[in-house]
């Protein structure tokens, strides 16, 4: 079981791309020369998913053995990249905890954010390490009863969360999160690349 990344984003009105408020990722299990592209693709997929997660909704995107989980609380969205063995309830319990901690630490200041933040948030880095063990996240379930009756929307592929007429390869071309080299690589074989990066995980 593995958590590769946790991100907090501000969802923007009128279809604008979400803003990254906090980002913690561990790409050490990828090859050295893949890590830069993996980080870029994590950001790209996070924006893509957060932008399409309505307020109050929880989603999981499934792709092969991976999942990308998303929770939007009134415009503040948290994203988690986990492998398919990480329990879904544990994943969303962790996302709840992250968003609670963010609001406790930063209040409503996120609403005025206008650009991606590069400032580290120690809590998120620590959470990425601590909650690699789902048993730690399970402890949170005892105080997060709301998950019991919350519907989680599962998508079988990342394409299923895109609006009608949207294509993933087209979004890749327009993205400023991906370097030219990453875009070429993705366009050469976007499905294989997504599997490699384990990012195109479905919503559960």
mmCIF file of C-alpha atoms in Angstrom:
data_model
loop_
_atom_site.group_PDB
_atom_site.id
_atom_site.type_symbol
_atom_site.label_atom_id
_atom_site.label_comp_id
_atom_site.label_asym_id
_atom_site.label_seq_id
_atom_site.Cartn_x
_atom_site.Cartn_y
_atom_site.Cartn_z
ATOM 1 C CA UNK A 1 0.000 0.000 0.000
ATOM 2 C CA UNK A 2 1.361 3.363 -1.029
ATOM 3 C CA UNK A 3 0.441 7.046 -0.921
ATOM 4 C CA UNK A 4 2.377 8.918 -3.598
ATOM 5 C CA UNK A 5 0.991 12.441 -3.148
ATOM 6 C CA UNK A 6 -1.324 14.693 -1.155
ATOM 7 C CA UNK A 7 -2.337 18.125 -2.461
ATOM 8 C CA UNK A 8 -4.620 20.940 -1.339
ATOM 9 C CA UNK A 9 -6.105 23.194 -4.022
ATOM 10 C CA UNK A 10 -8.380 26.206 -4.319
ATOM 11 C CA UNK A 11 -11.079 25.574 -6.899
ATOM 12 C CA UNK A 12 -11.726 28.602 -9.072
ATOM 13 C CA UNK A 13 -15.047 29.872 -10.438
ATOM 14 C CA UNK A 14 -16.011 29.960 -14.099
ATOM 15 C CA UNK A 15 -13.842 27.046 -15.142
ATOM 16 C CA UNK A 16 -10.435 28.535 -14.291
ATOM 17 C CA UNK A 17 -7.699 26.107 -13.275
ATOM 18 C CA UNK A 18 -7.449 25.369 -9.537
ATOM 19 C CA UNK A 19 -4.584 26.886 -7.557
ATOM 20 C CA UNK A 20 -2.129 24.663 -5.677
ATOM 21 C CA UNK A 21 -2.095 25.649 -1.988
ATOM 22 C CA UNK A 22 0.036 22.787 -0.652
ATOM 23 C CA UNK A 23 1.802 19.832 -2.237
ATOM 24 C CA UNK A 24 3.608 16.843 -0.747
ATOM 25 C CA UNK A 25 4.746 13.925 -2.874
ATOM 26 C CA UNK A 26 7.083 10.966 -2.664
ATOM 27 C CA UNK A 27 8.342 9.791 -6.060
ATOM 28 C CA UNK A 28 11.317 7.853 -4.725
ATOM 29 C CA UNK A 29 9.820 4.593 -6.007
ATOM 30 C CA UNK A 30 10.110 5.858 -9.600
ATOM 31 C CA UNK A 31 13.287 5.831 -11.639
ATOM 32 C CA UNK A 32 15.503 8.892 -11.214
ATOM 33 C CA UNK A 33 14.896 10.150 -14.739
ATOM 34 C CA UNK A 34 11.123 9.685 -14.420
ATOM 35 C CA UNK A 35 10.666 11.704 -11.237
ATOM 36 C CA UNK A 36 10.456 15.154 -12.764
ATOM 37 C CA UNK A 37 7.778 14.050 -15.226
ATOM 38 C CA UNK A 38 5.903 12.237 -12.464
ATOM 39 C CA UNK A 39 5.798 15.385 -10.330
ATOM 40 C CA UNK A 40 4.535 17.410 -13.286
ATOM 41 C CA UNK A 41 1.861 14.875 -14.087
ATOM 42 C CA UNK A 42 0.728 14.733 -10.453
ATOM 43 C CA UNK A 43 0.069 18.466 -10.572
ATOM 44 C CA UNK A 44 -1.639 18.190 -13.971
ATOM 45 C CA UNK A 45 -3.966 15.389 -12.881
ATOM 46 C CA UNK A 46 -4.678 17.109 -9.555
ATOM 47 C CA UNK A 47 -5.872 20.253 -11.315
ATOM 48 C CA UNK A 48 -7.876 18.193 -13.815
ATOM 49 C CA UNK A 49 -9.638 16.225 -11.094
ATOM 50 C CA UNK A 50 -10.147 19.094 -8.634
ATOM 51 C CA UNK A 51 -11.656 21.252 -11.363
ATOM 52 C CA UNK A 52 -14.255 18.557 -11.990
ATOM 53 C CA UNK A 53 -15.124 17.750 -8.376
ATOM 54 C CA UNK A 54 -18.218 19.784 -7.396
ATOM 55 C CA UNK A 55 -18.425 21.309 -3.882
ATOM 56 C CA UNK A 56 -19.508 18.767 -1.301
ATOM 57 C CA UNK A 57 -18.601 15.805 -3.491
ATOM 58 C CA UNK A 58 -16.165 12.958 -2.957
ATOM 59 C CA UNK A 59 -14.838 11.104 -5.992
ATOM 60 C CA UNK A 60 -12.361 8.370 -6.802
ATOM 61 C CA UNK A 61 -10.886 7.728 -10.223
ATOM 62 C CA UNK A 62 -9.822 4.172 -10.899
ATOM 63 C CA UNK A 63 -7.100 3.194 -13.293
ATOM 64 C CA UNK A 64 -5.643 -0.295 -13.228
ATOM 65 C CA UNK A 65 -4.120 -0.705 -9.755
ATOM 66 C CA UNK A 66 -4.268 2.967 -8.787
ATOM 67 C CA UNK A 67 -6.801 5.510 -7.514
ATOM 68 C CA UNK A 68 -6.924 9.291 -7.295
ATOM 69 C CA UNK A 69 -9.247 10.416 -4.497
ATOM 70 C CA UNK A 70 -10.778 13.894 -4.349
ATOM 71 C CA UNK A 71 -12.878 15.818 -1.827
ATOM 72 C CA UNK A 72 -14.154 19.364 -2.387
ATOM 73 C CA UNK A 73 -15.317 21.245 0.697
ATOM 74 C CA UNK A 74 -16.835 24.546 -0.390
ATOM 75 C CA UNK A 75 -14.129 25.226 -2.931
ATOM 76 C CA UNK A 76 -11.218 23.891 -0.881
ATOM 77 C CA UNK A 77 -10.210 20.603 -2.473
ATOM 78 C CA UNK A 78 -7.841 17.890 -1.291
ATOM 79 C CA UNK A 79 -6.417 15.228 -3.599
ATOM 80 C CA UNK A 80 -4.743 11.939 -2.694
ATOM 81 C CA UNK A 81 -2.855 9.561 -4.992
ATOM 82 C CA UNK A 82 -2.966 6.010 -3.587
ATOM 83 C CA UNK A 83 -2.466 2.551 -4.982
ATOM 84 C CA UNK A 84 -5.482 0.288 -5.314
ATOM 85 C CA UNK A 85 -4.668 -1.604 -2.112
ATOM 86 C CA UNK A 86 -5.141 1.452 0.095
ATOM 87 C CA UNK A 87 -8.653 1.178 1.635
ATOM 88 C CA UNK A 88 -11.074 3.744 0.252
ATOM 89 C CA UNK A 89 -12.609 4.675 3.594
ATOM 90 C CA UNK A 90 -9.142 5.134 5.052
ATOM 91 C CA UNK A 91 -8.199 7.327 2.086
ATOM 92 C CA UNK A 92 -11.178 9.638 2.538
ATOM 93 C CA UNK A 93 -10.691 9.696 6.288
ATOM 94 C CA UNK A 94 -7.203 11.018 5.607
ATOM 95 C CA UNK A 95 -8.483 13.595 3.121
ATOM 96 C CA UNK A 96 -10.974 14.798 5.746
ATOM 97 C CA UNK A 97 -8.169 15.143 8.253
ATOM 98 C CA UNK A 98 -5.962 17.069 5.834
ATOM 99 C CA UNK A 99 -8.679 19.558 4.963
ATOM 100 C CA UNK A 100 -9.573 20.001 8.663
ATOM 101 C CA UNK A 101 -5.947 20.695 9.510
ATOM 102 C CA UNK A 102 -5.565 23.112 6.614
ATOM 103 C CA UNK A 103 -8.547 25.160 7.742
ATOM 104 C CA UNK A 104 -7.361 25.029 11.351
ATOM 105 C CA UNK A 105 -3.916 26.326 10.352
ATOM 106 C CA UNK A 106 -4.822 28.803 7.630
ATOM 107 C CA UNK A 107 -8.460 29.667 8.214
ATOM 108 C CA UNK A 108 -10.086 31.333 5.211
ATOM 109 C CA UNK A 109 -6.866 32.871 3.879
ATOM 110 C CA UNK A 110 -6.913 30.402 0.979
ATOM 111 C CA UNK A 111 -9.827 32.276 -0.559
ATOM 112 C CA UNK A 112 -7.539 35.172 -1.500
ATOM 113 C CA UNK A 113 -4.803 33.002 -3.061
ATOM 114 C CA UNK A 114 -4.045 34.061 -6.631
ATOM 115 C CA UNK A 115 -1.084 31.840 -7.519
ATOM 116 C CA UNK A 116 0.378 28.425 -6.688
ATOM 117 C CA UNK A 117 2.165 28.260 -3.351
ATOM 118 C CA UNK A 118 5.665 26.797 -3.140
ATOM 119 C CA UNK A 119 5.855 27.188 0.630
ATOM 120 C CA UNK A 120 6.232 23.862 2.456
ATOM 121 C CA UNK A 121 3.530 22.787 4.875
ATOM 122 C CA UNK A 122 5.202 20.448 7.403
ATOM 123 C CA UNK A 123 1.921 18.830 8.418
ATOM 124 C CA UNK A 124 1.297 17.588 4.885
ATOM 125 C CA UNK A 125 4.799 16.156 4.562
ATOM 126 C CA UNK A 126 4.389 14.401 7.896
ATOM 127 C CA UNK A 127 0.944 13.080 6.919
ATOM 128 C CA UNK A 128 2.357 11.634 3.712
ATOM 129 C CA UNK A 129 4.761 9.593 5.822
ATOM 130 C CA UNK A 130 2.544 8.762 8.811
ATOM 131 C CA UNK A 131 -0.483 7.586 6.862
ATOM 132 C CA UNK A 132 1.376 5.232 4.556
ATOM 133 C CA UNK A 133 -0.035 2.755 7.049
ATOM 134 C CA UNK A 134 -3.826 2.758 6.561
ATOM 135 C CA UNK A 135 -4.209 1.628 10.165
ATOM 136 C CA UNK A 136 -3.221 5.152 11.196
ATOM 137 C CA UNK A 137 -5.906 6.598 8.945
ATOM 138 C CA UNK A 138 -8.386 4.059 10.310
ATOM 139 C CA UNK A 139 -7.991 5.616 13.750
ATOM 140 C CA UNK A 140 -9.446 8.804 12.303
ATOM 141 C CA UNK A 141 -12.631 6.978 11.316
ATOM 142 C CA UNK A 142 -13.681 6.840 14.954
ATOM 143 C CA UNK A 143 -14.187 10.600 14.932
ATOM 144 C CA UNK A 144 -15.297 11.016 11.330
ATOM 145 C CA UNK A 145 -18.731 9.434 11.306
ATOM 146 C CA UNK A 146 -19.841 11.565 8.372
ATOM 147 C CA UNK A 147 -18.144 9.142 6.011
ATOM 148 C CA UNK A 148 -20.621 6.450 6.986
ATOM 149 C CA UNK A 149 -23.422 8.035 5.012
ATOM 150 C CA UNK A 150 -21.452 9.942 2.423
ATOM 151 C CA UNK A 151 -21.733 8.768 -1.131
ATOM 152 C CA UNK A 152 -18.440 8.431 -2.964
ATOM 153 C CA UNK A 153 -18.643 8.623 -6.737
ATOM 154 C CA UNK A 154 -16.491 6.097 -8.560
ATOM 155 C CA UNK A 155 -15.257 6.707 -12.087
ATOM 156 C CA UNK A 156 -13.705 3.882 -14.043
ATOM 157 C CA UNK A 157 -11.284 6.117 -15.943
ATOM 158 C CA UNK A 158 -10.072 9.677 -15.772
ATOM 159 C CA UNK A 159 -11.803 10.318 -19.102
ATOM 160 C CA UNK A 160 -15.160 9.744 -17.419
ATOM 161 C CA UNK A 161 -14.732 12.871 -15.276
ATOM 162 C CA UNK A 162 -14.078 15.082 -18.279
ATOM 163 C CA UNK A 163 -16.878 17.161 -19.753
ATOM 164 C CA UNK A 164 -18.479 15.983 -22.965
ATOM 165 C CA UNK A 165 -16.161 16.695 -25.854
ATOM 166 C CA UNK A 166 -13.064 17.057 -23.663
ATOM 167 C CA UNK A 167 -10.088 14.865 -24.490
ATOM 168 C CA UNK A 168 -7.222 14.102 -22.135
ATOM 169 C CA UNK A 169 -4.589 14.493 -24.828
ATOM 170 C CA UNK A 170 -6.008 17.934 -25.669
ATOM 171 C CA UNK A 171 -5.771 18.972 -22.017
ATOM 172 C CA UNK A 172 -2.168 17.762 -21.987
ATOM 173 C CA UNK A 173 -1.342 19.994 -24.951
ATOM 174 C CA UNK A 174 -2.826 23.051 -23.222
ATOM 175 C CA UNK A 175 -1.367 22.389 -19.787
ATOM 176 C CA UNK A 176 1.310 24.665 -18.376
ATOM 177 C CA UNK A 177 2.094 22.041 -15.728
ATOM 178 C CA UNK A 178 3.827 19.721 -18.205
ATOM 179 C CA UNK A 179 7.169 20.469 -19.797
ATOM 180 C CA UNK A 180 7.571 20.061 -23.544
ATOM 181 C CA UNK A 181 9.421 16.790 -22.982
ATOM 182 C CA UNK A 182 6.645 15.440 -20.767
ATOM 183 C CA UNK A 183 3.989 16.465 -23.288
ATOM 184 C CA UNK A 184 5.767 14.668 -26.098
ATOM 185 C CA UNK A 185 6.132 11.589 -23.959
ATOM 186 C CA UNK A 186 2.468 11.645 -22.991
ATOM 187 C CA UNK A 187 1.289 12.222 -26.519
ATOM 188 C CA UNK A 188 3.435 9.358 -27.808
ATOM 189 C CA UNK A 189 1.614 6.925 -25.560
ATOM 190 C CA UNK A 190 -0.684 8.643 -23.098
ATOM 191 C CA UNK A 191 -2.270 5.483 -21.726
ATOM 192 C CA UNK A 192 1.025 3.749 -21.064
ATOM 193 C CA UNK A 193 2.444 6.921 -19.584
ATOM 194 C CA UNK A 194 -0.509 7.343 -17.288
ATOM 195 C CA UNK A 195 -0.109 3.800 -16.047
ATOM 196 C CA UNK A 196 3.574 4.328 -15.503
ATOM 197 C CA UNK A 197 2.945 7.434 -13.471
ATOM 198 C CA UNK A 198 0.064 5.764 -11.712
ATOM 199 C CA UNK A 199 -1.655 9.052 -11.773
ATOM 200 C CA UNK A 200 -4.532 8.345 -13.912
ATOM 201 C CA UNK A 201 -6.229 6.631 -11.067
ATOM 202 C CA UNK A 202 -9.996 6.429 -11.058
ATOM 203 C CA UNK A 203 -12.240 8.063 -8.513
ATOM 204 C CA UNK A 204 -13.767 5.673 -6.053
#
